[in-house]
Short mmCIF file of C-alpha atoms in Angstrom, two decimals:
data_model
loop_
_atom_site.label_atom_id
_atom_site.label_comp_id
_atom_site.label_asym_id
_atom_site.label_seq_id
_atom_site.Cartn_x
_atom_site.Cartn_y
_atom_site.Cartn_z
CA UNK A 1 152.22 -110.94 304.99
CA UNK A 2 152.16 -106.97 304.69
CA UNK A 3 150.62 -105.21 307.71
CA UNK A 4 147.53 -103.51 307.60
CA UNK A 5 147.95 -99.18 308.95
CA UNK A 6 146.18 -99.88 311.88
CA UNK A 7 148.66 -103.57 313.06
CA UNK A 8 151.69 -101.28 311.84
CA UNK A 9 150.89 -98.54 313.93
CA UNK A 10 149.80 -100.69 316.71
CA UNK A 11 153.59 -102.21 316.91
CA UNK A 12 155.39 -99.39 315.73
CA UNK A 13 155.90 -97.86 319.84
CA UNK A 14 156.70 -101.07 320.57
CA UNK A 15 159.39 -101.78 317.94
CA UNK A 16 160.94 -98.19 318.54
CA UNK A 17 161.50 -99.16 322.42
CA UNK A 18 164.41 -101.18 321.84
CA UNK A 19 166.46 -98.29 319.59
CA UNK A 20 168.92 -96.21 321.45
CA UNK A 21 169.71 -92.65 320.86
CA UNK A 22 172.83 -91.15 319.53
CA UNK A 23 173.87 -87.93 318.57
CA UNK A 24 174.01 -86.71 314.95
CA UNK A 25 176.64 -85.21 313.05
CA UNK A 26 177.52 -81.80 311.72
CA UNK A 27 174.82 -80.04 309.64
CA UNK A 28 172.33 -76.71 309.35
CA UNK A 29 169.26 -76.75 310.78
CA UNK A 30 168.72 -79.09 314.01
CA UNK A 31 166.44 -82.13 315.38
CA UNK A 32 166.05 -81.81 319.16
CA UNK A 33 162.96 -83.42 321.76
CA UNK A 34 160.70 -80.94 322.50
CA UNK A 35 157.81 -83.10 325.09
CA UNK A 36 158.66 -86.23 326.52
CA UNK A 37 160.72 -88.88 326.45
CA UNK A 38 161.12 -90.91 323.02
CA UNK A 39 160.78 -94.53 323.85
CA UNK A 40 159.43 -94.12 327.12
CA UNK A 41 155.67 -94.04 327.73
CA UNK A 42 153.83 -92.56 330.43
CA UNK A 43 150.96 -90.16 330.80
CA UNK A 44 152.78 -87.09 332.79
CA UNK A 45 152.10 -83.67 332.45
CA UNK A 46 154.45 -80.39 332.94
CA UNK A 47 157.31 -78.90 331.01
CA UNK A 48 159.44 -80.48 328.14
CA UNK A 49 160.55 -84.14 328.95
CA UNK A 50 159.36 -84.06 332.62
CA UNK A 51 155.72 -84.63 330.57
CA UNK A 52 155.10 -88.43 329.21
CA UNK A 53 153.28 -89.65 326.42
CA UNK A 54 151.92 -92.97 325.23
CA UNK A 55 151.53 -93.24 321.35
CA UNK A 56 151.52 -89.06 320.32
CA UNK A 57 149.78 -89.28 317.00
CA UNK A 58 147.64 -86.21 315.31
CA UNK A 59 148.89 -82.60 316.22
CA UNK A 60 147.48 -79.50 315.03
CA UNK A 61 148.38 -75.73 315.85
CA UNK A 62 145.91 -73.33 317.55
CA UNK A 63 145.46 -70.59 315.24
CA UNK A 64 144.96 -68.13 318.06
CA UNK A 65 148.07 -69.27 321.05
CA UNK A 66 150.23 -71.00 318.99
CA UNK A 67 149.85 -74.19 321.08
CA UNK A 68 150.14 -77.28 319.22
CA UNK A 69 147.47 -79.73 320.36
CA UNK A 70 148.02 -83.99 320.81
CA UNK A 71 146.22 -86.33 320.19
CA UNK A 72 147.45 -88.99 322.70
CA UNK A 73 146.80 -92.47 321.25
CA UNK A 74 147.58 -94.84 323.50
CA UNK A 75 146.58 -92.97 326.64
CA UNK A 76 143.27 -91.86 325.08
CA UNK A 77 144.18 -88.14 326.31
CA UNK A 78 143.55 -84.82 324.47
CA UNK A 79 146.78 -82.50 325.62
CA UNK A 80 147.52 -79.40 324.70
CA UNK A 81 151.45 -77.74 324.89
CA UNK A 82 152.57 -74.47 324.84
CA UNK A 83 154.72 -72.37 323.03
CA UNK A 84 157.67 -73.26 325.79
CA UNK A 85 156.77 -77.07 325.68
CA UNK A 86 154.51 -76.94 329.00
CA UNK A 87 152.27 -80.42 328.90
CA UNK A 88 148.28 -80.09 329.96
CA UNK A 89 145.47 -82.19 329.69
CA UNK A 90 142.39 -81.06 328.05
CA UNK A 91 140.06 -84.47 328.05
CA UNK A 92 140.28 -88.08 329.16
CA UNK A 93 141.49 -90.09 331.22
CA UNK A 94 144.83 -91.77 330.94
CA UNK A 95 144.14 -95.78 329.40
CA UNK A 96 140.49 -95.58 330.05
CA UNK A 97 139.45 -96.42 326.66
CA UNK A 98 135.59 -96.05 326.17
CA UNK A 99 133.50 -93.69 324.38
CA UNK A 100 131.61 -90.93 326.63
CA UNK A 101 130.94 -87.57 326.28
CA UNK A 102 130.25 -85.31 329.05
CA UNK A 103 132.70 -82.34 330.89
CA UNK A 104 136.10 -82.75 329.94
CA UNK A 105 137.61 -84.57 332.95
CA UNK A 106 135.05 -87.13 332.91
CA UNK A 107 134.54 -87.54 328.86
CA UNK A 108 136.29 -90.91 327.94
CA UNK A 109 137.59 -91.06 324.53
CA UNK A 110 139.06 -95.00 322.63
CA UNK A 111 141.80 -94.13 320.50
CA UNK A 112 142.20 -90.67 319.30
CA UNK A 113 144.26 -90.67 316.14
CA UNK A 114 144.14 -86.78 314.78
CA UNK A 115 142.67 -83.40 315.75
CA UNK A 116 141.72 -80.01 314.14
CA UNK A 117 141.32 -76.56 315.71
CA UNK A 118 138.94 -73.87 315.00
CA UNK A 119 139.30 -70.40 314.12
CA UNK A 120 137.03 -70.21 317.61
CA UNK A 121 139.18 -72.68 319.64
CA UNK A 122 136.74 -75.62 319.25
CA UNK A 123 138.69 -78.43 318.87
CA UNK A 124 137.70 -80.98 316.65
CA UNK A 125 138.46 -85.31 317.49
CA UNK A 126 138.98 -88.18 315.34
CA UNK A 127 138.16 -90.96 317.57
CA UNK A 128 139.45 -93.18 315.07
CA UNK A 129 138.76 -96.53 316.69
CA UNK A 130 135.71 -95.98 318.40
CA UNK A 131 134.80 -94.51 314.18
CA UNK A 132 132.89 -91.22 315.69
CA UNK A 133 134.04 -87.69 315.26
CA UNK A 134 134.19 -85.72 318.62
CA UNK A 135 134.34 -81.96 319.70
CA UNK A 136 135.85 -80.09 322.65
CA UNK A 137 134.36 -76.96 323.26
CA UNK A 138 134.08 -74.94 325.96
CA UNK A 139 135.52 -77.74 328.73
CA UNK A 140 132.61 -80.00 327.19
CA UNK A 141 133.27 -83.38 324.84
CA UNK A 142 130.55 -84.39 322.55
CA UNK A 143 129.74 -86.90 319.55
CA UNK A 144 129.90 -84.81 316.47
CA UNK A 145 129.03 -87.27 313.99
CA UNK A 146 129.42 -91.30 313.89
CA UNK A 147 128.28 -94.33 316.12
CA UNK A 148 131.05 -94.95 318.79
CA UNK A 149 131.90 -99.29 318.15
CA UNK A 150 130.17 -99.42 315.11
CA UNK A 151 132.73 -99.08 311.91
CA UNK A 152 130.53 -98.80 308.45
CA UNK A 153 129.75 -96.30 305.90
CA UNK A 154 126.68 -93.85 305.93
CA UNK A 155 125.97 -90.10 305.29
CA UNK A 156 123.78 -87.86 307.14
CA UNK A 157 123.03 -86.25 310.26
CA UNK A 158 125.08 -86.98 313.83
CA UNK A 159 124.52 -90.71 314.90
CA UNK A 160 122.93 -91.44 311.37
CA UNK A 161 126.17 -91.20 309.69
CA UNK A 162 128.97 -94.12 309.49
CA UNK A 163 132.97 -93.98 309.34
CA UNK A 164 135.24 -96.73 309.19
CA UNK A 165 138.49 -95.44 310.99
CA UNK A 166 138.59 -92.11 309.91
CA UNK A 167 142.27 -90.33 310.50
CA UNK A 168 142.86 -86.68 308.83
CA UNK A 169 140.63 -83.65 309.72
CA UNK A 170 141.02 -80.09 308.79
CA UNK A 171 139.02 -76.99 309.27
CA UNK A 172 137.34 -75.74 306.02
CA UNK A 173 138.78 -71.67 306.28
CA UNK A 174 135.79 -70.26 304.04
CA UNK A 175 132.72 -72.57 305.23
CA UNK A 176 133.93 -73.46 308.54
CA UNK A 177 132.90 -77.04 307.72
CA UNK A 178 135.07 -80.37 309.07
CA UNK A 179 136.65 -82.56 306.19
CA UNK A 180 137.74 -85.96 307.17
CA UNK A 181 139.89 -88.08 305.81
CA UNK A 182 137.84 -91.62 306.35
CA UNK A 183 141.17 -93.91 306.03
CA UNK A 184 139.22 -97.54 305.18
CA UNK A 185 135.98 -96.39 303.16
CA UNK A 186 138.95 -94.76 301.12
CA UNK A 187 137.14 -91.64 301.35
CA UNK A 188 136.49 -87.94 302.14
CA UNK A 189 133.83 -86.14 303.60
CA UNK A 190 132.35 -82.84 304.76
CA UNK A 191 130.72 -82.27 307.96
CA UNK A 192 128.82 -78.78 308.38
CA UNK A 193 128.25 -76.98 311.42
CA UNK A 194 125.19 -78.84 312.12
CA UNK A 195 126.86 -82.21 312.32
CA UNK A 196 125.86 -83.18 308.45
CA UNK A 197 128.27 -85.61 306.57
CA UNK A 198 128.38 -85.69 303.01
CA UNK A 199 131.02 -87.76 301.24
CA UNK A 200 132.66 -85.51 298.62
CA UNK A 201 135.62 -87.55 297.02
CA UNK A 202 135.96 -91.50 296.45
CA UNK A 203 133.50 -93.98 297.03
CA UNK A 204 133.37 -96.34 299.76
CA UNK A 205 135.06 -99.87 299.99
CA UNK A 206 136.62 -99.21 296.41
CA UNK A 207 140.97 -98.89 297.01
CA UNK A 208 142.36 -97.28 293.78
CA UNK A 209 143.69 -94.03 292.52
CA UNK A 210 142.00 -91.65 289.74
CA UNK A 211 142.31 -88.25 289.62
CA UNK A 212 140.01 -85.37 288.21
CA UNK A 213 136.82 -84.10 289.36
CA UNK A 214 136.13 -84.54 292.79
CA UNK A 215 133.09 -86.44 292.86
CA UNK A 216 134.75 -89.35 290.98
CA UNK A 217 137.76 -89.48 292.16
CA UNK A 218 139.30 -92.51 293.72
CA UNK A 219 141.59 -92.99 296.65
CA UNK A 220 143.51 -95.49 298.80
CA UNK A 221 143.49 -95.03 302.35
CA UNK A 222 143.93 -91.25 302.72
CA UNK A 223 144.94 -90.10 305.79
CA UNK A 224 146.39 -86.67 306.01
CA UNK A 225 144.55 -83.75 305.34
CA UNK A 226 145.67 -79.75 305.37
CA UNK A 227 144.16 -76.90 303.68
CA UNK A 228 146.46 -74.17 302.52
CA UNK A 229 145.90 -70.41 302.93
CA UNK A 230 144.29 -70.49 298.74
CA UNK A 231 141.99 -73.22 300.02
CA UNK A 232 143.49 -75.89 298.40
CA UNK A 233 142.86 -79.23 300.31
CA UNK A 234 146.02 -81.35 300.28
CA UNK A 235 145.69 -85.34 300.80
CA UNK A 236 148.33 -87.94 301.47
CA UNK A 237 147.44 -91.57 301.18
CA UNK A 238 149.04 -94.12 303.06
CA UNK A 239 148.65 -97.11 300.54
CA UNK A 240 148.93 -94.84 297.39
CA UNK A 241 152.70 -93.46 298.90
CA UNK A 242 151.06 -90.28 297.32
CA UNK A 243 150.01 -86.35 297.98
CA UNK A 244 147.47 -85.58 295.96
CA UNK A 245 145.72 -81.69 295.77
CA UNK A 246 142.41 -80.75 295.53
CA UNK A 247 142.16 -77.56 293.37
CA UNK A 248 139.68 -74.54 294.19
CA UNK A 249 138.31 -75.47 290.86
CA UNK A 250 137.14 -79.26 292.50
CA UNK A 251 139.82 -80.82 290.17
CA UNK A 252 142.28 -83.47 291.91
CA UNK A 253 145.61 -83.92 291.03
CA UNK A 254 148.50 -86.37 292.15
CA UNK A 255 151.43 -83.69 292.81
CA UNK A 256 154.06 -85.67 294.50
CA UNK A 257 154.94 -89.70 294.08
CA UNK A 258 153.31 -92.35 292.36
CA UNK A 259 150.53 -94.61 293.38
CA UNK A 260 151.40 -98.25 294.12
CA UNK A 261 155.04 -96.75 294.10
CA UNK A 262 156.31 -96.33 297.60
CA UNK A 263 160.02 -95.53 298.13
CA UNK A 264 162.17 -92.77 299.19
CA UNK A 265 163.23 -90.50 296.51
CA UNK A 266 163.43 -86.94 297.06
CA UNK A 267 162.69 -85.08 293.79
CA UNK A 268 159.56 -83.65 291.85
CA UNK A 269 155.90 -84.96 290.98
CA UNK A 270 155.99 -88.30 289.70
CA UNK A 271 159.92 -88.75 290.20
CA UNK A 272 159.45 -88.98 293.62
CA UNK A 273 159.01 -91.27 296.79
CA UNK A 274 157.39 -91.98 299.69
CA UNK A 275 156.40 -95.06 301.53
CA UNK A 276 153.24 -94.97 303.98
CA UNK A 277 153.13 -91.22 304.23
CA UNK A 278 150.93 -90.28 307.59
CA UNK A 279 149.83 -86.95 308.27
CA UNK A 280 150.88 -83.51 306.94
CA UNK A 281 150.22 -79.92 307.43
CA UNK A 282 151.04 -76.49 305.79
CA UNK A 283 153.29 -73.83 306.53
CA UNK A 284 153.21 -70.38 306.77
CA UNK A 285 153.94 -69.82 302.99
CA UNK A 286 152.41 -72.89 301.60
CA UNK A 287 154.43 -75.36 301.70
CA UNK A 288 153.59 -78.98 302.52
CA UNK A 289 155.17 -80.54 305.50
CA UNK A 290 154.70 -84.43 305.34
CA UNK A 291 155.17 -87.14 307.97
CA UNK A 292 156.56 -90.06 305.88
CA UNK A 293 156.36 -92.79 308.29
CA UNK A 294 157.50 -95.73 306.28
CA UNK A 295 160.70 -94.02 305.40
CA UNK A 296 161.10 -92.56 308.98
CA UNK A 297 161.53 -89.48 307.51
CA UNK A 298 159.68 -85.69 307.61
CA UNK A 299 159.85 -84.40 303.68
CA UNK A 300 158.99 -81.02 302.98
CA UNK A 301 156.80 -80.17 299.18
CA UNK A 302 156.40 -77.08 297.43
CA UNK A 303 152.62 -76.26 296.24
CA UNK A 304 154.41 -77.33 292.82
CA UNK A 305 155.27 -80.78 293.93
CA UNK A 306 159.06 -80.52 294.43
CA UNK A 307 160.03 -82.61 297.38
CA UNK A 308 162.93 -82.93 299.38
CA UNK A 309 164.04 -84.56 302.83
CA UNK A 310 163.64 -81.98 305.81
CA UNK A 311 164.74 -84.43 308.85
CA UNK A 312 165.54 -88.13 308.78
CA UNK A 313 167.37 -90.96 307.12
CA UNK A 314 165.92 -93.53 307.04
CA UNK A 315 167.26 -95.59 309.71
CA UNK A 316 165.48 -98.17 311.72
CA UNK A 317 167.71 -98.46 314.71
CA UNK A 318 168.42 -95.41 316.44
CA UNK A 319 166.98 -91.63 317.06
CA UNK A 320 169.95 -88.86 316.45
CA UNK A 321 169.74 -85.57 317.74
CA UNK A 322 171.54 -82.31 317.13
CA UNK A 323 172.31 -81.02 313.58
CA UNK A 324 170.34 -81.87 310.23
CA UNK A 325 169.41 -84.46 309.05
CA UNK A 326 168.91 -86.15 312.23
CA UNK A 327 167.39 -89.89 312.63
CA UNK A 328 164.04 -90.45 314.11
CA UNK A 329 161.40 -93.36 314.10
CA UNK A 330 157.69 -93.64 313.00
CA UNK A 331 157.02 -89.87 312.28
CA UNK A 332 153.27 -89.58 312.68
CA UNK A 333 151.43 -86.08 312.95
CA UNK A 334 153.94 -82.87 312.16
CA UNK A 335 152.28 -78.78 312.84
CA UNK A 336 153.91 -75.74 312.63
CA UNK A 337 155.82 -74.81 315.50
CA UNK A 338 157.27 -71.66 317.56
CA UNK A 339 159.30 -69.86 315.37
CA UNK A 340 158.67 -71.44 312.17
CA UNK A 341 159.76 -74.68 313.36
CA UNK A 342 157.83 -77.75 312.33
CA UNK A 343 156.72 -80.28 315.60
CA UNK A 344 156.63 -84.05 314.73
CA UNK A 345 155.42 -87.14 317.08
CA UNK A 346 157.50 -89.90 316.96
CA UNK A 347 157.59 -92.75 319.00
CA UNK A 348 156.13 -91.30 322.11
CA UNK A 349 157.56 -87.90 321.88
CA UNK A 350 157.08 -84.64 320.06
CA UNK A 351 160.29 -83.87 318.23
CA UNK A 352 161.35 -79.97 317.34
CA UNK A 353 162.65 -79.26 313.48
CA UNK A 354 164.41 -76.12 313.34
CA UNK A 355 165.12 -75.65 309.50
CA UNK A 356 168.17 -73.98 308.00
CA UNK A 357 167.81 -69.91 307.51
#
């Protein structure tokens, strides 16, 4: 019986506890941990892999420090790490999975799965399996949008709207609005400043895969979202295997794989692969950076849809660290890093990708 994205993510920490970790052989560019300690969970903070995480998932990068913030799964933690790998909490508390808002050290979140940062800092929550959409700002959590336990499907304002598990989020540059990428209504949607949802692509409880104009388009589970520096909204979908682009001109387009195609073939547009991609982000000049969980593998895509394999091969038994291409397990969230590396979280540690000059 195939797993469902939310039983296969629940297992994947598990499975990866058993792998050992070996070095990897000659090559350009290198793999190395950055925060924590792969296969060993814990809820620790301070510097590199002193710090301990339980289930990293989401990451995004502060447009302002550099920092890449975590969404910490399993330990229901918001934590923030700096540029030389130092581990903070912003929100939560460590397993104490409810849904509260409040000041930051006494805000309670379920099961954060992604985050997105403002151009003012705010940091934005996808509190995927209590199905609400939270905000941190200024040392304060509150309930953007969505009904904390309730999973369903409505639009409008705050607690009048519904998700069911929603995953991706990214910060609209121009409007400053919140898109979300609501994984099981297979849909997106828009949230303005005000806490309005709108669903602008696919339509709710339908699974299939059509491109053109945005308002009847169909997709199947996204749940990656970036927006590149043109405004182009980028969308992987984990049941699709697919990235598909959503043109300043409202037109969508499948630029990389092949729905109901997964594999892991690294090549361009419809020639090639992926299997369960998770989330992705964009670089610094526009390139596509996608966590392809299924094939334990981080693939990098030009805007024209050429992909190829960045770290990872593949393997299911072992992490390898050291030179290109590396081995490592369950990639989940990826962000631009210090010095134009790319971070990853993988089985309950943030990974460093130094690519080749």
């Amino acid at each position: 019986m195939a797993l469902t994205r939310r039983r296969f993510l629940l297992l994947a920490p598990a499975l990866a506890a058993a792998m050992p970790v070996s070095r990897a052989r000659d090559g350009s560019g290198t793999l190395a941990v950055w925060a924590g300690q792969p296969m060993q969970n814990g809820h620790e903070d301070g510097p590199g892999t002193r710090a301990a995480f339980f289930d990293p998932r989401g990451l995004a990068r502060d447009p302002h420090t550099g920092d890449i913030v975590v969404a910490d799964a399993a330990n229901a933690l918001i934590r923030r790490v700096n540029l030389h790998g130092e581990v903070t909490t912003l929100a939560g508390a460590a397993t104490r999975r409810t849904s509260r808002d409040g000041a930051a050290a006494d805000a309670r979140f379920v099961g954060p799965d992604a985050v997105a940062v403002g151009d003012d800092g705010t940091i934005f929550v996808a509190d995927s399996y209590a199905n609400t959409i939270r905000v941190l700002r200024d040392g304060t959590v509150s309930t953007l949008a969505g009904r904390a336990g309730e999973p369903g499907y409505a639009d409008g304002r705050g607690t009048a709207a519904a998700f069911n598990h929603p995953v991706g989020l990214a910060v609209d540059p121009g409007s400053g609005d919140l898109l979300v990428a609501d994984a099981y209504n297979n849909t997106l949607r828009r949230i303005d400043r005000d806490g309005r949802v709108r669903t602008i692509g696919g339509a709710a409880g339908v699974a299939d895969h059509r491109d053109g104009p945005l308002a009847s388009a169909l997709f199947n589970t996204p749940v990656g979202l970036a927006v590149g520096p043109d405004g182009t909204i980028w969308v992987s979908e984990y049941f699709n295997h697919d990235v598909r682009r959503i043109g300043i001109d409202g037109m969508v387009r499948t630029v990389a794989g092949a729905a109901d195609a997964a594999g892991d073939v690294d090549g361009k547009g419809a020639a090639a692969r992926f299997r369960k991609p998770q989330q992705i982000c964009v670089d610094a000049d526009g390139n596509v950076i996608i966590a392809d969980g299924g094939n334990h593998k981080v693939r990098w895509m030009t805007p024209d849809g050429e992909v190829r394999t960045l770290a990872g091969q593949g393997l299911l038994d072992r992490f390898e660290f050291g030179p290109l291409p590396g081995s490592l397990v369950t990639p989940y969230g990826v962000a631009p890093g210090p010095g134009g590396s790319v971070i990853v979280s993988s089985a309950q540690a943030l990974l460093r990708i130094d690519r080749p000059d």
